[in-house]
Amino acid sequence: MALDVEKINEANIKLESQLVKDRDDWKTKIKDLIVKSKNYNDLAECQVMMLSYRQILLDKVSEFKSTIYKRNAAWDKYWKELYRNYSLNYDIKLTNGEKNAFIKADLAPLKTQINLIESHVDYYDQCIRTLDNMAFAIRNRIQLEDNM
């Protein structure tokens, strides 16, 4: 199966816009939760939402990591095919370094896709960390209010 670079480039453009929208959505959700946590009467709702958001993010991280594993498998498959092609079917004899450079260039769109997804997983991890810190802040705020 040949690598369809055009199709992957189109998918990358679509993926990038979806990931930007998703980051904006999560940024808004977390900011709203932070604003809401300033009011003591809303802390219970904040705890519930925070835990819900955390679970949603964990599920999304799992889905994206699964996608990364699949893309890496495709990368390996295409790398093998291209290496064989450059070794046996190319008009001139290439060194290993040249073959690797050509293959990297050929697989750049797929690598871009993997990098986009990995970057988004990192973003989700940071959101989860923020929510975890928020949980401690809410707990401490409740303890402070109870002690007053």
Coordinates of C-alpha atoms in Angstrom, one line a residue:
M1 CA 0.0 0.0 0.0
A2 CA 1.5 3.3 -1.1
L3 CA 1.7 6.3 1.1
D4 CA -0.9 8.9 0.0
V5 CA 1.0 12.2 1.0
E6 CA -1.8 14.4 -0.3
K7 CA -4.4 12.7 1.8
I8 CA -2.2 12.8 4.9
N9 CA -1.5 16.5 4.3
E10 CA -5.3 17.2 4.1
A11 CA -5.9 15.2 7.2
N12 CA -3.2 17.1 9.0
I13 CA -4.8 20.5 8.1
K14 CA -8.2 19.2 9.4
L15 CA -6.6 17.6 12.5
E16 CA -4.7 20.8 13.4
S17 CA -7.9 22.9 13.2
Q18 CA -9.8 20.4 15.3
L19 CA -7.0 20.4 17.9
V20 CA -6.9 24.2 18.1
K21 CA -10.7 24.2 18.6
D22 CA -10.4 21.5 21.2
R23 CA -7.7 23.4 23.1
D24 CA -9.8 26.6 23.0
D25 CA -12.8 24.7 24.4
W26 CA -10.8 23.2 27.2
K27 CA -9.1 26.5 28.0
T28 CA -12.6 28.1 28.3
K29 CA -13.9 25.2 30.5
I30 CA -11.0 25.4 32.9
K31 CA -11.1 29.2 33.1
D32 CA -14.8 29.1 33.9
L33 CA -14.1 26.6 36.6
I34 CA -11.4 28.7 38.1
V35 CA -13.7 31.8 38.1
K36 CA -16.5 29.7 39.6
S37 CA -14.2 28.4 42.4
K38 CA -13.8 31.9 43.8
N39 CA -17.3 31.7 45.2
Y40 CA -17.5 29.4 48.3
N41 CA -21.1 28.4 47.5
D42 CA -20.0 27.0 44.1
L43 CA -17.2 24.9 45.4
A44 CA -19.2 21.7 45.5
E45 CA -20.2 22.1 41.9
C46 CA -16.6 22.9 41.0
Q47 CA -15.4 19.7 42.6
V48 CA -18.0 17.7 40.6
M49 CA -17.1 19.4 37.3
M50 CA -13.4 19.2 38.0
L51 CA -13.6 15.4 38.5
S52 CA -15.8 15.0 35.5
Y53 CA -13.5 17.1 33.3
R54 CA -10.5 15.1 34.6
Q55 CA -12.1 11.8 33.6
I56 CA -13.0 13.1 30.2
L57 CA -9.5 14.2 29.6
L58 CA -8.1 10.9 30.8
D59 CA -10.4 9.1 28.3
K60 CA -9.2 11.4 25.5
V61 CA -5.5 10.9 26.4
S62 CA -6.1 7.1 26.1
E63 CA -7.8 7.5 22.7
F64 CA -5.1 9.7 21.4
K65 CA -2.3 7.4 22.7
S66 CA -4.0 4.6 20.9
T67 CA -4.0 6.7 17.7
I68 CA -0.3 7.4 18.2
Y69 CA 0.5 3.7 18.4
K70 CA -1.4 3.1 15.2
R71 CA 0.4 5.9 13.4
N72 CA 3.7 4.7 14.6
A73 CA 2.9 1.2 13.3
A74 CA 2.1 2.8 9.9
W75 CA 5.3 4.8 10.1
D76 CA 7.3 1.6 10.6
K77 CA 5.5 -0.1 7.8
Y78 CA 6.1 2.7 5.3
W79 CA 9.7 3.1 6.5
K80 CA 10.3 -0.6 5.7
E81 CA 8.6 -0.3 2.2
L82 CA 10.5 2.9 1.3
Y83 CA 13.8 1.6 2.5
R84 CA 13.4 -1.5 0.4
N85 CA 12.3 0.6 -2.6
Y86 CA 15.3 3.0 -2.3
S87 CA 17.6 0.0 -1.9
L88 CA 16.3 -2.1 -4.8
N89 CA 14.4 0.1 -7.2
Y90 CA 16.1 3.5 -7.2
D91 CA 18.0 4.5 -10.3
I92 CA 21.2 5.3 -8.4
K93 CA 22.8 3.6 -5.5
L94 CA 22.2 5.5 -2.3
T95 CA 24.1 5.4 1.0
N96 CA 22.3 4.6 4.2
G97 CA 22.3 8.3 5.2
E98 CA 20.8 9.3 1.8
K99 CA 18.1 6.6 2.1
N100 CA 17.3 7.8 5.6
A101 CA 17.1 11.4 4.5
F102 CA 14.8 10.5 1.6
I103 CA 12.6 8.4 3.7
K104 CA 12.3 11.1 6.4
A105 CA 11.3 13.6 3.7
D106 CA 8.8 11.1 2.3
L107 CA 7.3 10.4 5.7
A108 CA 7.3 14.0 7.0
P109 CA 3.5 14.4 6.7
L110 CA 2.9 11.2 8.8
K111 CA 5.5 12.4 11.3
T112 CA 3.8 15.8 11.5
Q113 CA 0.5 14.0 12.3
I114 CA 2.2 12.0 15.0
N115 CA 3.8 15.2 16.5
L116 CA 0.4 17.1 16.4
I117 CA -1.2 14.3 18.4
E118 CA 1.6 13.9 20.8
S119 CA 1.6 17.7 21.4
H120 CA -2.1 17.5 22.1
V121 CA -1.6 14.7 24.6
D122 CA 0.9 16.9 26.4
Y123 CA -1.7 19.7 26.5
Y124 CA -4.2 17.3 28.0
D125 CA -1.7 16.2 30.6
Q126 CA -1.1 19.8 31.6
C127 CA -4.9 20.3 31.8
I128 CA -5.1 17.2 34.1
R129 CA -2.3 18.6 36.2
T130 CA -4.2 22.0 36.5
L131 CA -7.3 20.2 37.5
D132 CA -5.4 18.2 40.1
N133 CA -4.0 21.4 41.5
M134 CA -7.4 22.9 41.5
A135 CA -8.7 19.9 43.6
F136 CA -6.1 20.7 46.3
A137 CA -6.9 24.4 46.2
I138 CA -10.7 23.7 46.6
R139 CA -10.0 21.3 49.5
N140 CA -7.8 23.9 51.2
R141 CA -10.4 26.6 50.6
I142 CA -13.1 24.5 52.2
Q143 CA -10.8 23.8 55.2
L144 CA -10.1 27.5 55.6
E145 CA -13.8 28.4 55.5
D146 CA -14.6 25.6 58.0
N147 CA -11.9 26.8 60.4
M148 CA -13.2 30.4 60.4

